[in-house]
Short mmCIF file of C-alpha atoms in Angstrom, two decimals:
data_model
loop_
_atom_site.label_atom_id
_atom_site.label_comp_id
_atom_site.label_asym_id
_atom_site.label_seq_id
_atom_site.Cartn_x
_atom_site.Cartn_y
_atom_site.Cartn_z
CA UNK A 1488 7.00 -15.10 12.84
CA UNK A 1489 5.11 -16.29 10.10
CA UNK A 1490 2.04 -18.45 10.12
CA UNK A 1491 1.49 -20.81 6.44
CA UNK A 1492 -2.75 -21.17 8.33
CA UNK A 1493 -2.83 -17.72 9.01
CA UNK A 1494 -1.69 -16.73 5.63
CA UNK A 1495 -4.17 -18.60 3.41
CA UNK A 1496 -6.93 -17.57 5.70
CA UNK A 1497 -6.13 -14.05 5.03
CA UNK A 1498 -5.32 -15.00 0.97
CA UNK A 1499 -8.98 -16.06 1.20
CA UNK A 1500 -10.25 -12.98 2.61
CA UNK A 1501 -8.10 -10.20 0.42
CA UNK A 1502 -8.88 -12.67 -2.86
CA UNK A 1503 -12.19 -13.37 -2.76
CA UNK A 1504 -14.84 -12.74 -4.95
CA UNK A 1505 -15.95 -9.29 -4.60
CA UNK A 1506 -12.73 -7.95 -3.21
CA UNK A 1507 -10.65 -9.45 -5.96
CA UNK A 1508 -12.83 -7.47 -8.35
CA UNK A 1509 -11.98 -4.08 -6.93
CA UNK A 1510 -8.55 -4.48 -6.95
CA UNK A 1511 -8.56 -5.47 -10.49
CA UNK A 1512 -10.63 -1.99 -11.13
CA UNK A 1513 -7.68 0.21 -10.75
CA UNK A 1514 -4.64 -1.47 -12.56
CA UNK A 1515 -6.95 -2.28 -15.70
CA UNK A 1516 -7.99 1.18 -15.92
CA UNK A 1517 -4.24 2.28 -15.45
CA UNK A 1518 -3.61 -0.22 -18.43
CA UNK A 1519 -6.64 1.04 -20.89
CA UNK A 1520 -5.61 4.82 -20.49
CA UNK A 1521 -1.48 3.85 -21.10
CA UNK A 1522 -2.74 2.39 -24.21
CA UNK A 1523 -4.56 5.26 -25.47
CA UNK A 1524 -2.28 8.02 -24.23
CA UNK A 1525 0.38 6.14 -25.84
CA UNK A 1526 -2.01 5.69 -29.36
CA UNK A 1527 -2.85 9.21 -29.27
CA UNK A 1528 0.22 11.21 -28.45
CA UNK A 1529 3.34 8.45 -28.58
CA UNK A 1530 6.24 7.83 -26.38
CA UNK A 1531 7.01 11.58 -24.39
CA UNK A 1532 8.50 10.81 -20.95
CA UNK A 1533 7.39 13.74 -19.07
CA UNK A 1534 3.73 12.58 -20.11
CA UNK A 1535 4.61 9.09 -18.84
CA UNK A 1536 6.14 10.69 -15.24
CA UNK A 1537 3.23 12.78 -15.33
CA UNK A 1538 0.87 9.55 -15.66
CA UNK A 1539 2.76 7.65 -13.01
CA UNK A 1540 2.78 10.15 -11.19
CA UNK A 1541 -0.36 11.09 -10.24
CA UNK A 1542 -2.26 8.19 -11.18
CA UNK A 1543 -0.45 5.27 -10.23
CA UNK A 1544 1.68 6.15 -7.19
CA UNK A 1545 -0.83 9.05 -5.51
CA UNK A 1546 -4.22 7.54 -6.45
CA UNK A 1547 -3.40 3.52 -7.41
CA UNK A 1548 -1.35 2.29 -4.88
CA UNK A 1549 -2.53 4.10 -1.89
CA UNK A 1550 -6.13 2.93 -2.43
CA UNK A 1551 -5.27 -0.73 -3.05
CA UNK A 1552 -3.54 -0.47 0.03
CA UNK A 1553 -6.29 0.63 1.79
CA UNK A 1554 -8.26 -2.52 0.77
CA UNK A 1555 -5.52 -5.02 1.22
CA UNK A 1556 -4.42 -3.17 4.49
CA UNK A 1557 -7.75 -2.97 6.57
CA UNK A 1558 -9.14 -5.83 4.91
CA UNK A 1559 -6.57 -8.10 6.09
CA UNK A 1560 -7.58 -7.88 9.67
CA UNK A 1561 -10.05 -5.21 9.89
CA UNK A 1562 -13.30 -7.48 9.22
CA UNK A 1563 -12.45 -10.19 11.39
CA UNK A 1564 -12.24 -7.72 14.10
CA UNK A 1565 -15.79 -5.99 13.09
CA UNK A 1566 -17.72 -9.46 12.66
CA UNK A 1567 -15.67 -11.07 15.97
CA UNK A 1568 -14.09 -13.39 13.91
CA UNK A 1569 -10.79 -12.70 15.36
CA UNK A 1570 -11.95 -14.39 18.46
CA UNK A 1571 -11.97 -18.01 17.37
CA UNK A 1572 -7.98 -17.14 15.53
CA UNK A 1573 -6.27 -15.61 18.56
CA UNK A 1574 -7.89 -18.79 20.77
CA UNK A 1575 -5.36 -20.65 18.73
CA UNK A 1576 -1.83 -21.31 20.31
CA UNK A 1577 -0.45 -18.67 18.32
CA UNK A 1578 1.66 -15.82 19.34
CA UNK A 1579 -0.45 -12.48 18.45
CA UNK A 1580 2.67 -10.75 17.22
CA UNK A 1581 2.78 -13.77 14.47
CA UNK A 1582 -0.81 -12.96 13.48
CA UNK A 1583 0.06 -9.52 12.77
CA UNK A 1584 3.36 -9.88 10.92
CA UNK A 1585 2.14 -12.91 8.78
CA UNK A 1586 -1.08 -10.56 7.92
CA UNK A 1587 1.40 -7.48 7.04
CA UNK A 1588 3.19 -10.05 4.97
CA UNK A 1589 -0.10 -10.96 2.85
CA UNK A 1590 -1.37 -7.70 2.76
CA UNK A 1591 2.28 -6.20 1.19
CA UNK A 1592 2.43 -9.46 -1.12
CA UNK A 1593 -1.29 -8.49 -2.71
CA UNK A 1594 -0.65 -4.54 -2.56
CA UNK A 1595 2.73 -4.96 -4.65
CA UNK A 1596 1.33 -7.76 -7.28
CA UNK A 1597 -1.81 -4.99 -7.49
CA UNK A 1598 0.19 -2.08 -7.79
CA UNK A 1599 3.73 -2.56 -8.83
CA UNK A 1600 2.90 -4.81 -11.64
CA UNK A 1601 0.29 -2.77 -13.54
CA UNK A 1602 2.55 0.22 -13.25
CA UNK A 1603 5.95 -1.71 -14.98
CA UNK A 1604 3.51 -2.81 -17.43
CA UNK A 1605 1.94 0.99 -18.01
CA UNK A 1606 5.15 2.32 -18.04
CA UNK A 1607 6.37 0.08 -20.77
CA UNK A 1608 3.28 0.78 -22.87
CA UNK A 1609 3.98 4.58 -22.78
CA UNK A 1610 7.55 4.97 -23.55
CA UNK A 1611 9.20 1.22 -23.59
CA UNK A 1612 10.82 2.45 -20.27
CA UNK A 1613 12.37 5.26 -21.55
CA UNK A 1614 15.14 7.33 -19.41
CA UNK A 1615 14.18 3.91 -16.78
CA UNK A 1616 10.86 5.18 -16.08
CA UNK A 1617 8.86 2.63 -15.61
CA UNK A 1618 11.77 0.78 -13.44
CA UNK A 1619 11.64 3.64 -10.89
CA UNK A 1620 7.99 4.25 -10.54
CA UNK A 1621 8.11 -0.01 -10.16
CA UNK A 1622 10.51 0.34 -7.62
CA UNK A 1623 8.23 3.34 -5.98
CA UNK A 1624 5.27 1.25 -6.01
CA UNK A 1625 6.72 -1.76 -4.48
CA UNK A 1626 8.30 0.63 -1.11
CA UNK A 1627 5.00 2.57 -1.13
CA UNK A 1628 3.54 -0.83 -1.02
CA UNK A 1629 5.11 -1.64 1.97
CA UNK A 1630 4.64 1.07 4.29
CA UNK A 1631 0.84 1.62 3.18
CA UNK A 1632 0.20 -1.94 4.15
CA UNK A 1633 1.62 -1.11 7.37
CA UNK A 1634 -0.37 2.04 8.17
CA UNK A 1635 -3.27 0.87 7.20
CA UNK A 1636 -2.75 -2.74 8.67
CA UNK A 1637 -2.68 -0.68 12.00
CA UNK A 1638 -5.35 1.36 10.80
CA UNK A 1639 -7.74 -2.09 10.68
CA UNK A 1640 -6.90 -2.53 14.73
CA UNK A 1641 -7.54 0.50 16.13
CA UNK A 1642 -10.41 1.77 14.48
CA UNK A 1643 -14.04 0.47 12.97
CA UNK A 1644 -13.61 2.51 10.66
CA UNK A 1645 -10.36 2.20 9.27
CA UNK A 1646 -11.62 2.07 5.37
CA UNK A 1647 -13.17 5.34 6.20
CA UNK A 1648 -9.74 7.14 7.51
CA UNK A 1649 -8.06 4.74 5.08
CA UNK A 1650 -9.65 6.80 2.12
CA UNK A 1651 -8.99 10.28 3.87
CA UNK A 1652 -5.67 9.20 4.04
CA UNK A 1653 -5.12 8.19 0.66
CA UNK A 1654 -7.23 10.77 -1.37
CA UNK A 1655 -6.78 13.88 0.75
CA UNK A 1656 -3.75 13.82 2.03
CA UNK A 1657 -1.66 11.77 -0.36
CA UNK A 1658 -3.34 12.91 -3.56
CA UNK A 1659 -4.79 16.24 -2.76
CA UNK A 1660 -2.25 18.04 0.08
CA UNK A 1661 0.78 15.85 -0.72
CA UNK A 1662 0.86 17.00 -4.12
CA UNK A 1663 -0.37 20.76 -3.17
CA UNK A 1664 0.47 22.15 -0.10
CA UNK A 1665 4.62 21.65 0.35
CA UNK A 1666 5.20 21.05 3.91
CA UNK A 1667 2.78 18.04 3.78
CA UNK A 1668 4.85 16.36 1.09
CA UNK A 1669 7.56 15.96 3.80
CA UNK A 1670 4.72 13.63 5.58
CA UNK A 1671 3.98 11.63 2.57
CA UNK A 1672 4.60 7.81 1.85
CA UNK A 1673 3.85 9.14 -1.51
CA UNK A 1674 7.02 11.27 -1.59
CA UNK A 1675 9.12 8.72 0.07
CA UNK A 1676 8.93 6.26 -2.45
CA UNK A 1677 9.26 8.96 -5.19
CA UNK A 1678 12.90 10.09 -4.07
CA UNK A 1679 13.84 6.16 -4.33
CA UNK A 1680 12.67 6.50 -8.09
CA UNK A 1681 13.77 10.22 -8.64
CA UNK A 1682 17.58 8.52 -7.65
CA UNK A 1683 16.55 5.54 -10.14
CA UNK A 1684 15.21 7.75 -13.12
CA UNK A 1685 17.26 9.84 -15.46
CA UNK A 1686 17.53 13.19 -17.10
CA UNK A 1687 15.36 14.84 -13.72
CA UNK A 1688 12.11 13.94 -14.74
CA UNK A 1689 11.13 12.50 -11.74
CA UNK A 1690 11.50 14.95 -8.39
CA UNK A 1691 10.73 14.67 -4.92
CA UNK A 1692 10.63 17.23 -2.22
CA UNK A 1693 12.08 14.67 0.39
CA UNK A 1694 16.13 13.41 0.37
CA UNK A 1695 16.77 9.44 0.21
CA UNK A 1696 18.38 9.46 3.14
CA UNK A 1697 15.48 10.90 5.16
CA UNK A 1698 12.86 9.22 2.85
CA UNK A 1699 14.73 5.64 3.71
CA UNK A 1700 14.55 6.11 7.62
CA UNK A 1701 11.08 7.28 7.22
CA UNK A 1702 9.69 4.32 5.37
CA UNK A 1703 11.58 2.11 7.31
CA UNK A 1704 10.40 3.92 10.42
CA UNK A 1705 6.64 4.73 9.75
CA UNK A 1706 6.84 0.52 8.69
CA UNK A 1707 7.93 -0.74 12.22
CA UNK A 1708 6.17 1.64 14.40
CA UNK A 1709 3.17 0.62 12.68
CA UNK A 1710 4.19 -2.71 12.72
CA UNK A 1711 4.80 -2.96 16.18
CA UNK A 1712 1.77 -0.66 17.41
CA UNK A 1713 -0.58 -2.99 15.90
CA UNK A 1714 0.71 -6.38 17.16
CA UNK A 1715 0.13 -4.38 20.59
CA UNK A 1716 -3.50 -3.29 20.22
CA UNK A 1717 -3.78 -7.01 18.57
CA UNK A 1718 -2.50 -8.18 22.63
CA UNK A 1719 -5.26 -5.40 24.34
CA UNK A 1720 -8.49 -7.74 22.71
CA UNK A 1721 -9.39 -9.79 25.22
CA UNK A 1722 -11.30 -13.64 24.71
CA UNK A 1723 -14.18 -13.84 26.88
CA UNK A 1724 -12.90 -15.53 30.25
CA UNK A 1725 -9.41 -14.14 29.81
CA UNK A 1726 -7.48 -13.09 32.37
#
């Protein structure tokens, strides 16, 4: 199910140059305003959750999963790149796990890292904040890569929708409008840190038993949707 060729080639796409520099934008500016919340008002723990919160898990890890999610597949598709990997004796199902594996690999060293590291600058992990918001990050980081992994085979324009996705819905209705939080990766992963946290200063509107079978759910059926529009592109003279 997993493919060491396929996995560097996609390594070389997500990492290179000018891609590598965006998703170093985020988690460095995460870092710089830690350090000065931190320098200008100390260690308060609602101010960290807060932080967290809306910074890290609804704006931070949703958008690097956009770029590690379409852009592990998506421009190999647009260019016809694709072509010249799935004429290899490889099973297409292996192409797509192997590429969900990168993409979750990059999305939770871009995202779950920065925010341990953020959440020990602003209160030294205080009532295990920084631990659960970690732990948030790295589920989130999962299931994004998954959605928008899919998102990269069925669409053009799956950046496009990948951005809707993140910084409508996720930041702007999930954290608004209450029935759409039930729909949110975002909330998901927060009642796996809520349960993780202490003293209640982490809340989510979904239950961890519901939030469990929906990340695990959303993550397959993505999953399996895209190695099956991955089997629907056809190589000129294919049968």
């Amino acid at each position: 199910m997993y493919n060491p060729t396929v996995a560097r080639l996609t390594y070389r796409a997500l990492l290179g140059r000018r891609r590598a520099a965006i998703l170093f934008v985020l988690p460095a500016l995460l870092i710089v305003i830690s350090v000065a919340v931190r320098s200008f008002s100390g260690a308060d723990d609602q101010v960290t959750a807060d932080l967290l919160g809306s910074f890290a898990l609804a704006t931070m890890v949703p958008l690097i999963g956009v770029i590690a999610g379409t852009g592990a597949i998506g421009p190999e598709i647009d260019d016809g790149s694709i072509v010249y990997l799935l004429a290899k004796p490889v099973k297409r199902s292996t192409i797509i796990f192997t590429k969900l594996i990168v993409a979750i690999a990059v999305t939770m060293a871009f995202s779950a890292i920065p925010t341990l590291i953020a959440g020990f600058v602003l209160n030294g992990n205080g009532q295990q904040i920084a631990i659960a918001y970690t732990v948030a990050a790295l589920v989130a980081s999962i299931a994004y890569a998954a959605v928008f992994l899919l998102l990269g085979t069925v669409t053009r324009h799956a950046v496009v929708f990948g951005l809707v996705y993140a910084l409508v819905w996720e930041s702007l209705f999930g954290s608004l409008v209450p029935g759409a939080r039930t729909l949110s990766v975002q909330q998901w992963s927060l009642a796996l840190a809520q349960r993780i946290g202490q003293n209640d200063v982490i809340s989510s509107d979904v239950g961890l038993p519901l939030a469990v079978v929906l990340l695990v759910g959303v993550t397959a059926l993505a999953t399996w949707y895209a190695g099956q529009k991955l089997r629907t592109l056809k190589l000129a003279g294919e049968e």
